[in-house]
Short mmCIF file of C-alpha atoms and ligand atoms in Angstrom, two decimals:
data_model
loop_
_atom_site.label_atom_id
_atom_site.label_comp_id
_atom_site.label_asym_id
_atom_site.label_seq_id
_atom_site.Cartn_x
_atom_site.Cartn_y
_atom_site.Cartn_z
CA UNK A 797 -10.48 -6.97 -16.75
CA UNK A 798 -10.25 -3.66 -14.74
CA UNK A 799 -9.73 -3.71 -11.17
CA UNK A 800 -9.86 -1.08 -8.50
CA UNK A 801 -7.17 1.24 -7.50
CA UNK A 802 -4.52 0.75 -5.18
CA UNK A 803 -4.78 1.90 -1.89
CA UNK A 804 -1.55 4.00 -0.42
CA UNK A 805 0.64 1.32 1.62
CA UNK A 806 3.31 2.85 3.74
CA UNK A 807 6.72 1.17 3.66
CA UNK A 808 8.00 0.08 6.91
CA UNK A 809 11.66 -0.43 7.76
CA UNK A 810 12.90 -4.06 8.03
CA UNK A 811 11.05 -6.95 6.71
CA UNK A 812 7.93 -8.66 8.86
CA UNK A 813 7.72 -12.18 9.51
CA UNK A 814 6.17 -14.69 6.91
CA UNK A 815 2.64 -15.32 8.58
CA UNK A 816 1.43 -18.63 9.42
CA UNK A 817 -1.77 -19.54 7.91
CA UNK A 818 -3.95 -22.48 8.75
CA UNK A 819 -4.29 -25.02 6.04
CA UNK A 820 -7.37 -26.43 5.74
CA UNK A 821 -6.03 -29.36 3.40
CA UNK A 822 -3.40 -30.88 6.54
CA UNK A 823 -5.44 -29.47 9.29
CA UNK A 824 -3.07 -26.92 10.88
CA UNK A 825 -1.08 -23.99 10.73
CA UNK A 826 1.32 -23.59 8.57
CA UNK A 827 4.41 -21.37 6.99
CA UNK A 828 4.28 -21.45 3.78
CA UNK A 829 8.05 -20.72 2.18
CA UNK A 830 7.36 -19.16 -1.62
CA UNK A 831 10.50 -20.44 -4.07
CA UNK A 832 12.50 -17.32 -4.82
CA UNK A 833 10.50 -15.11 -2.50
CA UNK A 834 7.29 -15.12 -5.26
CA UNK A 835 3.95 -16.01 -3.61
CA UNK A 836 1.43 -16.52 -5.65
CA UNK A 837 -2.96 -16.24 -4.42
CA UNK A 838 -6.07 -17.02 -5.79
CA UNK A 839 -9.06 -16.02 -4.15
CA UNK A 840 -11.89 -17.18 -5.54
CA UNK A 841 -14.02 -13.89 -6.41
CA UNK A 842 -17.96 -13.19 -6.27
CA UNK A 843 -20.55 -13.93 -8.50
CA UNK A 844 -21.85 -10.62 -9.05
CA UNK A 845 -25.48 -11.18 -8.99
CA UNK A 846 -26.09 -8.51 -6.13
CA UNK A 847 -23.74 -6.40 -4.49
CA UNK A 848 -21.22 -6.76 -1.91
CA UNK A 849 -22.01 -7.84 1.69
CA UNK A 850 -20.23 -7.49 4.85
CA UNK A 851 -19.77 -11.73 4.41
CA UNK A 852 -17.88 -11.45 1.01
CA UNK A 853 -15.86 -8.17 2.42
CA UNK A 854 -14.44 -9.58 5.60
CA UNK A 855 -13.16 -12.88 3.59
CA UNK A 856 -11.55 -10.42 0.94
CA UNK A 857 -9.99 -8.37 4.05
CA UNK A 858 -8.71 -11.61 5.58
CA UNK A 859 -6.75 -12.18 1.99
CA UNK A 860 -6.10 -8.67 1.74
CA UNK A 861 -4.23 -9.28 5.46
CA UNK A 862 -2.23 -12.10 4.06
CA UNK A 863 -1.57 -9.39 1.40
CA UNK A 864 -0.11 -7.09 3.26
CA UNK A 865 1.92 -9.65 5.30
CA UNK A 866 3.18 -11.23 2.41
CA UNK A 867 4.79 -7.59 0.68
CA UNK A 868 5.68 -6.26 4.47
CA UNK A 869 7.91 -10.09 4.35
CA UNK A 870 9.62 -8.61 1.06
CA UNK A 871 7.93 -10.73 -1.57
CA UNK A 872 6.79 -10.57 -4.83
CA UNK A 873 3.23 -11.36 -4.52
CA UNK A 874 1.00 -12.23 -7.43
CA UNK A 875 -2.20 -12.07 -6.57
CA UNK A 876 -5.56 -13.18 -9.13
CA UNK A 877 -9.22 -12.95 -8.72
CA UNK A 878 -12.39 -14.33 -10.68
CA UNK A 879 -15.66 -12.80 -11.35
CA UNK A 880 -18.53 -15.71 -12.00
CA UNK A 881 -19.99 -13.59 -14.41
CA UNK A 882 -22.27 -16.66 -16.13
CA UNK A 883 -23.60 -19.13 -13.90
CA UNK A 884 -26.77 -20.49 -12.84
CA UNK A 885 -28.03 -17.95 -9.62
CA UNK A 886 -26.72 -15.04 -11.83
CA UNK A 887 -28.79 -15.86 -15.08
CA UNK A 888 -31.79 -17.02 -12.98
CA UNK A 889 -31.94 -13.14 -11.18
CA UNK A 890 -31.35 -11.42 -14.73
CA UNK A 891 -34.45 -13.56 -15.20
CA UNK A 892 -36.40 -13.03 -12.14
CA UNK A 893 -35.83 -9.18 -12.52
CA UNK A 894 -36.10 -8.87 -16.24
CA UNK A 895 -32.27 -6.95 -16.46
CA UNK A 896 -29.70 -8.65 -19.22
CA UNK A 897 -27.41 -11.04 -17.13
CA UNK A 898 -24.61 -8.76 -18.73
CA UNK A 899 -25.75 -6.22 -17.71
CA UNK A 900 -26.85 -7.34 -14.18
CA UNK A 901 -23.08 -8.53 -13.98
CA UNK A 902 -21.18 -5.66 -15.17
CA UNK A 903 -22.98 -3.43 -12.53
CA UNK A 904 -22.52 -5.45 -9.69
CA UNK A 905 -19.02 -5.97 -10.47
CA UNK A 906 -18.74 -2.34 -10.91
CA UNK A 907 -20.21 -1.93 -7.17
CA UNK A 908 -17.78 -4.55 -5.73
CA UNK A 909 -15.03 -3.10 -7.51
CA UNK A 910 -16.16 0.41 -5.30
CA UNK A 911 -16.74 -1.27 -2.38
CA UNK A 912 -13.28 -2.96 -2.48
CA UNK A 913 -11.51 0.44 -2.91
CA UNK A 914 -13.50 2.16 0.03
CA UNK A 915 -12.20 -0.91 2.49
CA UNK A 916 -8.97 -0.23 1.34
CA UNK A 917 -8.33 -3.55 -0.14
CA UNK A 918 -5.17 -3.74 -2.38
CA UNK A 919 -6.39 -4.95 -5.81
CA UNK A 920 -5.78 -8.34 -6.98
CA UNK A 921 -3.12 -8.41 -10.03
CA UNK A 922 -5.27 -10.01 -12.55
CA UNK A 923 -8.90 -9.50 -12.23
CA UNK A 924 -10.76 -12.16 -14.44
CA UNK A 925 -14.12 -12.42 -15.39
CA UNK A 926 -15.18 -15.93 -16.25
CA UNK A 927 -16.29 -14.62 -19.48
CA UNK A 928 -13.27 -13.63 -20.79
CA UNK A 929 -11.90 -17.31 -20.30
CA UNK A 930 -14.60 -19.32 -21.92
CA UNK A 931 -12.00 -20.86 -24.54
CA UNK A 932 -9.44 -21.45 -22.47
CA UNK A 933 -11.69 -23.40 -20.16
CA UNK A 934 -13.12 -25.69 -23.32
CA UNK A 935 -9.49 -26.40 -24.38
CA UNK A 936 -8.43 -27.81 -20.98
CA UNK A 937 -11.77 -29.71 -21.02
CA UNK A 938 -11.03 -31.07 -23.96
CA UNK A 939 -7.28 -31.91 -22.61
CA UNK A 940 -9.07 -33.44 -19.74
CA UNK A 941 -11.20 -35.42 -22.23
CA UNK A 942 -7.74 -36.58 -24.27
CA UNK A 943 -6.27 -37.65 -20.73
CA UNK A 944 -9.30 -40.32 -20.15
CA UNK A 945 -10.28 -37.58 -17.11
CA UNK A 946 -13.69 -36.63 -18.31
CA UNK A 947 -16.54 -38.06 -20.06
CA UNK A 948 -19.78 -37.24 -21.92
CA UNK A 949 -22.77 -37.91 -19.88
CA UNK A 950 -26.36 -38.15 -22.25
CA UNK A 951 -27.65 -34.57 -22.80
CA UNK A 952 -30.86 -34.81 -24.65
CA UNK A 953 -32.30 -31.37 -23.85
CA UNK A 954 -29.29 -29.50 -25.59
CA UNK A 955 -29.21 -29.83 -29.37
CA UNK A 956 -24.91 -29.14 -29.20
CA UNK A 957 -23.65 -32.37 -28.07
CA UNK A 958 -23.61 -33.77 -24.43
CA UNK A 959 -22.32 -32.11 -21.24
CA UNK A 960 -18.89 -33.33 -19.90
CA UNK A 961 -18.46 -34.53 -16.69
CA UNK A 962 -15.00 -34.82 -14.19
CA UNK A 963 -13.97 -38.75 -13.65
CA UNK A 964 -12.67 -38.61 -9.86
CA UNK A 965 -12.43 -41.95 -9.77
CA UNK A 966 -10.10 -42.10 -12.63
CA UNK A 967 -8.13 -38.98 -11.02
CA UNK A 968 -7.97 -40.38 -7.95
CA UNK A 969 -6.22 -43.76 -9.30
CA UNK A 970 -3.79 -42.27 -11.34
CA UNK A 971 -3.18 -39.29 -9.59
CA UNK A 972 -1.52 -37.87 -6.18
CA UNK A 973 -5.08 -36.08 -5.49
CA UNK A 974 -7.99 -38.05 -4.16
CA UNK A 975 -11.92 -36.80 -3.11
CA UNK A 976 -10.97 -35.67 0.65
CA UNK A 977 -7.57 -34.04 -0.04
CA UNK A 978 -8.23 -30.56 0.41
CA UNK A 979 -11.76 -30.73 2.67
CA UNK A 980 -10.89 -34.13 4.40
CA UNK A 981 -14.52 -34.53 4.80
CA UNK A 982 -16.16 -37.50 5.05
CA UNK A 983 -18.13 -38.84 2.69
CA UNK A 984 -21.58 -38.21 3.96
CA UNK A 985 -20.67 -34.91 4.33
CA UNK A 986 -19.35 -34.53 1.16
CA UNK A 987 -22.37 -35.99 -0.67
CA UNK A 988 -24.72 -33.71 1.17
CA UNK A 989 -22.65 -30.43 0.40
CA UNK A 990 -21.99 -31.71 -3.27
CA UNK A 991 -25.59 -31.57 -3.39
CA UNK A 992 -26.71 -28.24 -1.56
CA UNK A 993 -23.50 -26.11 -3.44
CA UNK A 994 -24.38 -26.80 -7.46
CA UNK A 995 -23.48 -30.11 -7.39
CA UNK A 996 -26.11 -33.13 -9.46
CA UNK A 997 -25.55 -36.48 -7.56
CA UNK A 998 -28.63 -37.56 -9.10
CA UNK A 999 -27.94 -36.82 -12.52
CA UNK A 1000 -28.20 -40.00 -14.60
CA UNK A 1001 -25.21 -41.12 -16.76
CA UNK A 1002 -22.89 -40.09 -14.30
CA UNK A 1003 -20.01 -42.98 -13.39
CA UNK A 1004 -20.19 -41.46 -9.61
CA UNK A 1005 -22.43 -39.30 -8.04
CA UNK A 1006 -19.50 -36.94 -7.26
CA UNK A 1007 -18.39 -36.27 -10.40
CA UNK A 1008 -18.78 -32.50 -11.10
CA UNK A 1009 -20.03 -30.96 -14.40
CA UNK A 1010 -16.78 -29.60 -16.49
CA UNK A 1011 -18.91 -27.98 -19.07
CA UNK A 1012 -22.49 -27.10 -20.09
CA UNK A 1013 -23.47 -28.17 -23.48
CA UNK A 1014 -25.62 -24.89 -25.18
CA UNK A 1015 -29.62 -24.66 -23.97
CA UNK A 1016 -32.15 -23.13 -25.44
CA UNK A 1017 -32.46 -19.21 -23.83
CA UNK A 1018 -29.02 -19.86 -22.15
CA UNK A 1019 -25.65 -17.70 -23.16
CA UNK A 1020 -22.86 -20.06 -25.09
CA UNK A 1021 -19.60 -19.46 -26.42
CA UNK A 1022 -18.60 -21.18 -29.77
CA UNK A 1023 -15.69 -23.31 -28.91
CA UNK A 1024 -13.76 -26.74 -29.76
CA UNK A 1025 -16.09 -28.81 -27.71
CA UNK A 1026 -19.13 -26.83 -29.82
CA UNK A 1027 -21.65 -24.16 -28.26
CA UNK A 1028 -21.81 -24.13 -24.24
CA UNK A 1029 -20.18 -22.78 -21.19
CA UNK A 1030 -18.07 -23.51 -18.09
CA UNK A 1031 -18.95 -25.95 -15.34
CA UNK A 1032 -17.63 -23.87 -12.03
CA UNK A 1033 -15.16 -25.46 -10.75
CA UNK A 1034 -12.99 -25.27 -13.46
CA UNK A 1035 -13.13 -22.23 -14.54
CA UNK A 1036 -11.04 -20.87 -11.04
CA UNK A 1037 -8.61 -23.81 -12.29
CA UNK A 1038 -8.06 -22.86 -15.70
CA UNK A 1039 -7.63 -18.97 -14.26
CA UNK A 1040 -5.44 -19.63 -11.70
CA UNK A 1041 -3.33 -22.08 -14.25
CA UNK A 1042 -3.09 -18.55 -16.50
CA UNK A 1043 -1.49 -16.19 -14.24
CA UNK A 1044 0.31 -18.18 -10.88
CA UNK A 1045 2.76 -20.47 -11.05
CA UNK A 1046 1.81 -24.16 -10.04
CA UNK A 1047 1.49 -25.24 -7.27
CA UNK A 1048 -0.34 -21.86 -5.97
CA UNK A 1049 1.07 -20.85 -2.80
CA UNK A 1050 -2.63 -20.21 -1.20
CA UNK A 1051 -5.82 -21.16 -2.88
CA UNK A 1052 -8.60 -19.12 -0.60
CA UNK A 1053 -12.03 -18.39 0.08
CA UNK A 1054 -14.62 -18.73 2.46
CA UNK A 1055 -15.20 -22.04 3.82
CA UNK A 1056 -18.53 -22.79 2.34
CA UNK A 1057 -16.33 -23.37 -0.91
CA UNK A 1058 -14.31 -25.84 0.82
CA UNK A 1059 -16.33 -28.43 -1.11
CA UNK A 1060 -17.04 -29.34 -3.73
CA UNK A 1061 -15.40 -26.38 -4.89
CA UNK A 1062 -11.78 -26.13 -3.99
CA UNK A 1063 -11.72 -30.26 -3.87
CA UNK A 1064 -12.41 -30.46 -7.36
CA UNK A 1065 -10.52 -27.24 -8.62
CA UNK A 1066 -7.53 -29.05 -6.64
CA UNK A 1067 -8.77 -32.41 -8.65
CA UNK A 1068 -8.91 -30.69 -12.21
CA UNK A 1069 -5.83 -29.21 -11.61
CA UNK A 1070 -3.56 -32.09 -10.44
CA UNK A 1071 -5.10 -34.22 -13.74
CA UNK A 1072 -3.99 -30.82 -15.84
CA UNK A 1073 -0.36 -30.76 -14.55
CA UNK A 1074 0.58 -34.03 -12.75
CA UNK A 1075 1.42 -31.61 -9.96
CA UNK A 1076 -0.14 -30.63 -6.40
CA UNK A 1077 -2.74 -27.87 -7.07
CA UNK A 1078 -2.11 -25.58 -4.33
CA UNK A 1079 0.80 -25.54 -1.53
CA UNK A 1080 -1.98 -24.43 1.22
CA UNK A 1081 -5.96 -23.89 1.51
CA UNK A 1082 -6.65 -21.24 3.37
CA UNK A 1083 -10.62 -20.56 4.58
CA UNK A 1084 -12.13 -17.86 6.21
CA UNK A 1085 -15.26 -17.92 8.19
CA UNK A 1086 -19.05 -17.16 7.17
CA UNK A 1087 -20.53 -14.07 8.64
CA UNK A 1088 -24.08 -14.29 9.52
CA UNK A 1089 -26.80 -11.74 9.97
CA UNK A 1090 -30.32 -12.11 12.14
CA UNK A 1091 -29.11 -15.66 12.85
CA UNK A 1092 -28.37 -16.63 9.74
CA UNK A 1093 -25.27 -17.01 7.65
CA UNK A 1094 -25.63 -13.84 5.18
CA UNK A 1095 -26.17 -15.07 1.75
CA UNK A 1096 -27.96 -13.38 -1.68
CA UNK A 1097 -29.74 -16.39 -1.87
CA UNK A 1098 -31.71 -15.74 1.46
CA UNK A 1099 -31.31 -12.45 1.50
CA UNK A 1100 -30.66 -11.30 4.72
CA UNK A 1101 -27.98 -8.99 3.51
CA UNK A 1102 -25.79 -5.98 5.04
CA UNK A 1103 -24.16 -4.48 2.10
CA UNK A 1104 -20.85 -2.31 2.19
CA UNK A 1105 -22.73 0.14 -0.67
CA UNK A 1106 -25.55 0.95 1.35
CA UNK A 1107 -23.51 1.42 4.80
CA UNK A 1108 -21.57 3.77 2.67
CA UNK A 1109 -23.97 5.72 1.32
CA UNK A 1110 -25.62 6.39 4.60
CA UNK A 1111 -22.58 8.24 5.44
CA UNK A 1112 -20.94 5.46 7.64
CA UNK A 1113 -17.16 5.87 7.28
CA UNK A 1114 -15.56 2.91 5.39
CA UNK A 1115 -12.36 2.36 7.80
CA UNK A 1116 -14.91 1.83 10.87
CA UNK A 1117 -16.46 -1.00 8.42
CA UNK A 1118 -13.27 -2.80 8.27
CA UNK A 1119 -12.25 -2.16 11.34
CA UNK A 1120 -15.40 -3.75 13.00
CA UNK A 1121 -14.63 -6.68 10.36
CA UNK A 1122 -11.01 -6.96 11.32
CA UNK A 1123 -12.39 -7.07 15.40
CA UNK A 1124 -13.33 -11.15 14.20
CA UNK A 1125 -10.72 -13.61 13.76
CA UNK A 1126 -11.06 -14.37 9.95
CA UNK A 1127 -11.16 -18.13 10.84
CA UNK A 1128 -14.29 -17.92 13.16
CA UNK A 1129 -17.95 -17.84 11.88
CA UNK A 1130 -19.24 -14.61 13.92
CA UNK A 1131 -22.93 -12.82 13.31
CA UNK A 1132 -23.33 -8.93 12.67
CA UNK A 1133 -25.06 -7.06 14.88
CA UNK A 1134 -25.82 -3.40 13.74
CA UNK A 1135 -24.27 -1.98 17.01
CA UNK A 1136 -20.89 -3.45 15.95
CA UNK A 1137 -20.47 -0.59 13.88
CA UNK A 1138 -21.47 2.67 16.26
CA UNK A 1139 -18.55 0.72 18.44
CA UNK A 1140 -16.13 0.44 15.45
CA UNK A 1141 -16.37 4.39 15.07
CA UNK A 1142 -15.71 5.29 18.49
CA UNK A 1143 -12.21 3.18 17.84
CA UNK A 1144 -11.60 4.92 14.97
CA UNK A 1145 -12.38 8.07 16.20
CA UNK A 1146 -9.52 7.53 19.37
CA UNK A 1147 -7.38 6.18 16.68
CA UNK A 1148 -7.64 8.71 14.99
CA UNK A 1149 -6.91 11.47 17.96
CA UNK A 1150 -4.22 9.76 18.94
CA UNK A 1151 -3.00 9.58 15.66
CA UNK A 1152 -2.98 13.32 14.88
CA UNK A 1153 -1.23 14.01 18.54
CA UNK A 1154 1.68 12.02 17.32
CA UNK A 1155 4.50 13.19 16.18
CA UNK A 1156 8.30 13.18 15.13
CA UNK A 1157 9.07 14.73 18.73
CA UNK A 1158 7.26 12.10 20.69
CA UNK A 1159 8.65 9.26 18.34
CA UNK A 1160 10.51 6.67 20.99
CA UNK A 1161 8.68 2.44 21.49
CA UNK A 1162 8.04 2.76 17.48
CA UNK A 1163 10.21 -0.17 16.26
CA UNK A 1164 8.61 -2.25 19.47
CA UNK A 1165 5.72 -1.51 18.52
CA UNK A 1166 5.67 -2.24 14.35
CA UNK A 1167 7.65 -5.54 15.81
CA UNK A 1168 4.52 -6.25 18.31
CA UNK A 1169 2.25 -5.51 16.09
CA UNK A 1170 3.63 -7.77 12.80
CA UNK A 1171 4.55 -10.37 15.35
CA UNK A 1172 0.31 -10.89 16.31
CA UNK A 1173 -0.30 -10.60 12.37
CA UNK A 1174 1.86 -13.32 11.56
CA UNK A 1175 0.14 -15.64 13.83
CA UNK A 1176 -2.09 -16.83 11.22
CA UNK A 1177 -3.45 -13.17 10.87
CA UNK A 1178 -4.73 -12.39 14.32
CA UNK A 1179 -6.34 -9.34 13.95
CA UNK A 1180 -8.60 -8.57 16.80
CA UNK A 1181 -4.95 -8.94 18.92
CA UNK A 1182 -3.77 -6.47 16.55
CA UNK A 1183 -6.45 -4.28 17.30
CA UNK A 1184 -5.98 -5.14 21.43
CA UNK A 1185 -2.37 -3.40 20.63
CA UNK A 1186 -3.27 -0.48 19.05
CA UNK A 1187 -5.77 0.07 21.61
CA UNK A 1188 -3.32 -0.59 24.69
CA UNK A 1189 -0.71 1.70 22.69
CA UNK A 1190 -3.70 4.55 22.14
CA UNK A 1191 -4.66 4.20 25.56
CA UNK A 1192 -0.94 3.35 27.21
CA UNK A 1193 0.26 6.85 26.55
CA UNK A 1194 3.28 4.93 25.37
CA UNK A 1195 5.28 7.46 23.21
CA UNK A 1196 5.54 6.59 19.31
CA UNK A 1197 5.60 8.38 16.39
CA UNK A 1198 4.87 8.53 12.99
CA UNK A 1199 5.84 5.03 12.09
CA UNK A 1200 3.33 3.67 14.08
CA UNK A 1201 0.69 5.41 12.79
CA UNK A 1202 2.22 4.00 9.35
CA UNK A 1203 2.44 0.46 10.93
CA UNK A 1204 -1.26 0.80 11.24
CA UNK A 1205 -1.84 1.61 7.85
CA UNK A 1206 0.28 -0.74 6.34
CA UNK A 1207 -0.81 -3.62 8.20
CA UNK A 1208 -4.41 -2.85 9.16
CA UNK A 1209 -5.63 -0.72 6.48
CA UNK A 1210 -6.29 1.74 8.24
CA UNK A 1211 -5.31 5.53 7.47
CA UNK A 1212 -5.59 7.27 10.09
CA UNK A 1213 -4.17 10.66 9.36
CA UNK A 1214 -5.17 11.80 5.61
CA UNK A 1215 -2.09 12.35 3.13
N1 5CA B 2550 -18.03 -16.94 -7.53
C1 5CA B 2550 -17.97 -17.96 -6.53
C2 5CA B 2550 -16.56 -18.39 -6.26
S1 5CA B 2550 -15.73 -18.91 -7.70
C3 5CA B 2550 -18.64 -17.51 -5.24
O1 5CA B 2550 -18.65 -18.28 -4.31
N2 5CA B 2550 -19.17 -16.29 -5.25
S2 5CA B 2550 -19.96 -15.65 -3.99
O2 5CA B 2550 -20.34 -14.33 -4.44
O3 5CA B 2550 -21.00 -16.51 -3.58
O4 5CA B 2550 -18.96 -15.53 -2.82
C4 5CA B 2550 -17.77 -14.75 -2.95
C5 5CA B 2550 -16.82 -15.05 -1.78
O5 5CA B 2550 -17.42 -14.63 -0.54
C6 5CA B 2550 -16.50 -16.53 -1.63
O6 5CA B 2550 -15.14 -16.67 -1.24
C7 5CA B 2550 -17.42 -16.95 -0.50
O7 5CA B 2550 -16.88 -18.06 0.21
C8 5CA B 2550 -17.45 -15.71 0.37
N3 5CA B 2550 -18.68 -15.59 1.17
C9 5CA B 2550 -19.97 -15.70 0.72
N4 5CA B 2550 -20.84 -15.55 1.75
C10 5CA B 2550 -20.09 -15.33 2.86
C11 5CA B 2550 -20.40 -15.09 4.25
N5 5CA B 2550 -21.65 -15.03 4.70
N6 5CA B 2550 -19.36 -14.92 5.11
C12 5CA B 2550 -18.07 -14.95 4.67
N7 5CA B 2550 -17.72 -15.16 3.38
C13 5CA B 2550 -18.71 -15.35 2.49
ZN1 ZN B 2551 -13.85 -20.15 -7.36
#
């Protein structure tokens, strides 16, 4: 599927350090070193039943960080991207609002796609939408059926077979991944977000109230693909699996997302995985914080939504969005307050003096600078200390020249001076 267009990236001399990144799966920081310099990401994308918030764009600009710290490090990054294009919350708003779901998906997928390219983000490599994939995702299924890893569970209200459900107690036993691996929750906690993110502990037929749905047998009124298992669609979970399978190498060097998909999601995409391959899913988890708004966390479901269109088309300057965004460690869960943005421009707008006073003549702490500035990134992508040095260097009257002003649009995203 289309993407979004590539934002200019300056090259800077040298290479940058490879960033730490804290890994949710062992609990701490780590340095993840990519086999022949190839990194490979999969950030679990949105599920485009209404547009873009400022919770979805600062976990994209936390990957889009790692990004640009991976290719400043000299590798070859491959980087894909899902759209949930069919799934439950999207077909029950096409519903509620009386708009196709295809349609109701293709134009907020279209506004994301905008959004992403006024923040500046650097496109993913493959862009995915669910519905491209449905196939694919029924033949694994049906692999994961073969394997003695999934199982029908009694569907009477569908008139195309029964809906297929993931065995982790069979995956567990005779595989290296286990319920806990990636979220080491325990298991009260993991039953009660099972059950508030999708999951059916409940459902009857089911050998363990964990198991997640691999695939949705065809409904009445409800969109299906004609496949080998007959008429249905994708349970979530693996459909990020079967994507991720298609374009990065196994194990995936970073499987990310915002931590509210710790589980079940990323457990079980982990657990479908392993029993696809007989190898580890993903060499790291990485998981950004949820932004909340009015007290909160921001979410389409409740509503409480500040969304990167609408800031844009009340004239509010794209670069001052992600810079306000990039003033939060990704890791933290922070709340938006409206104000955060009026102090964002006034940054950019001494940035952005400074920047335009630079030049060749006054070039001289440059290289300490770029090193300073790529050292605070690497620590597990520090950006509000990145920002603390720009601001000390703006305010400093330190000399530097162009090349930090490139440094700064590398790293940061930021451009500063128009080309
Ligand atoms: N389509 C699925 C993933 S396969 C999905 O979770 N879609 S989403 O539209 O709900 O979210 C898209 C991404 O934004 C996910 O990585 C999610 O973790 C992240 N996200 C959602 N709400 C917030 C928030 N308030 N703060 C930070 N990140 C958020
Ligand atoms: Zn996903």
């Amino acid at each position: 599927m289309r993407s979004w267009s590539r934002p200019a990236v300056p090259d800077l001399p040298g290479t940058g350090p490879l960033p730490t990144l804290f890994d949710t799966a062992s609990g701490r920081p780590r340095v993840t070193i990519p086999v022949d310099g190839r990194a490979g990401l999969y950030v679990c994308g949105i599920t485009p039943y209404d547009a873009t918030h400022l919770g979805h764009a600062s976990t994209y600009l936390a990957f889009d960080t790692l990004v640009r710290l991976w290719l400043d490090a000299g590798l070859d990054v491959s980087y894909a991207q899902n759209t949930t294009d069919v799934d439950d919350p999207l077909l029950e708003r096409a519903t509620a609002t009386g708009v196709d779901w295809r349609e109701l998906a293709a134009s907020q997928t279209d506004l994301f796609r905008s959004d992403m390219q006024h923040l500046a983000v650097i496109p993913p490599t493959d862009y995915v939408a669910v519905t491209d994939v449905v196939t694919d995702v029924a033949d694994a299924v049906a692999r994961l059926v073969e394997s003695g890893f999934a199982y029908p569970v009694d569907t009477p209200n569908s008139a195309a077979g029964d809906d297929l459900y993931f065995d982790v107690t069979a995956a567990a036993s005779s595989t290296t991944w286990h319920l806990g691996s990636t979220s080491r929750y325990d298991a009260p906690t993991m039953r009660r977000f099972f059950a508030e993110r999708g999951g059916d502990p409940d459902r009857p037929g089911k050998r363990a109230p964990l198991d997640p749905l691999l695939w949705r047998s065809a409904r009445a009124g409800e969109p299906s693909w004609p496949t080998t298992l007959g008429p249905g669609r994708p349970g979530w979970h693996i459909e990020c699996t079967v994507i991720a399978h298609q374009h990065l190498a196994t194990p995936i060097t970073v499987n990310g997302g915002g931590s509210d998909l710790i589980f079940p999601h990323h457990e079980m995409s982990a657990g479908h995985g392993t029993a696809l391959t007989g190898q580890p899913y993903a060499e790291q988890y990485a998981h950004t914080g949820m932004v909340a708004y009015q007290g909160e966390k921001m979410s389409k479901s409740l509503g409480n939504l500040v969304k990167v269109s609408e800031l844009v088309a009340e004239g509010r300057d794209p670069r001052a969005i992600r810079l306000a965004i990039a003033a939060h460690h990704y890791r933290s869960d922070w709340e938006w307050f409206d104000d955060d943005l009026r102090g964002a421009e006034g940054r950019l707008a001494t940035w952005s003096t400074w920047a335009s006073s630079v030049s060749a003549a006054t070039a001289g702490a440059d290289a300490g600078f770029v090193a300073e500035l790529r050292l605070a990134l690497s620590d597990d992508l520090d950006t509000p200390a990145a920002i603390g040095l720009v601001d000390a260097l703006v305010e400093g009257g330190r000399p530097a020249g162009p090349l930090a002003v490139d440094a700064v649009q590398a790293l940061l995203g930021i451009e500063l001076i128009a080309r």
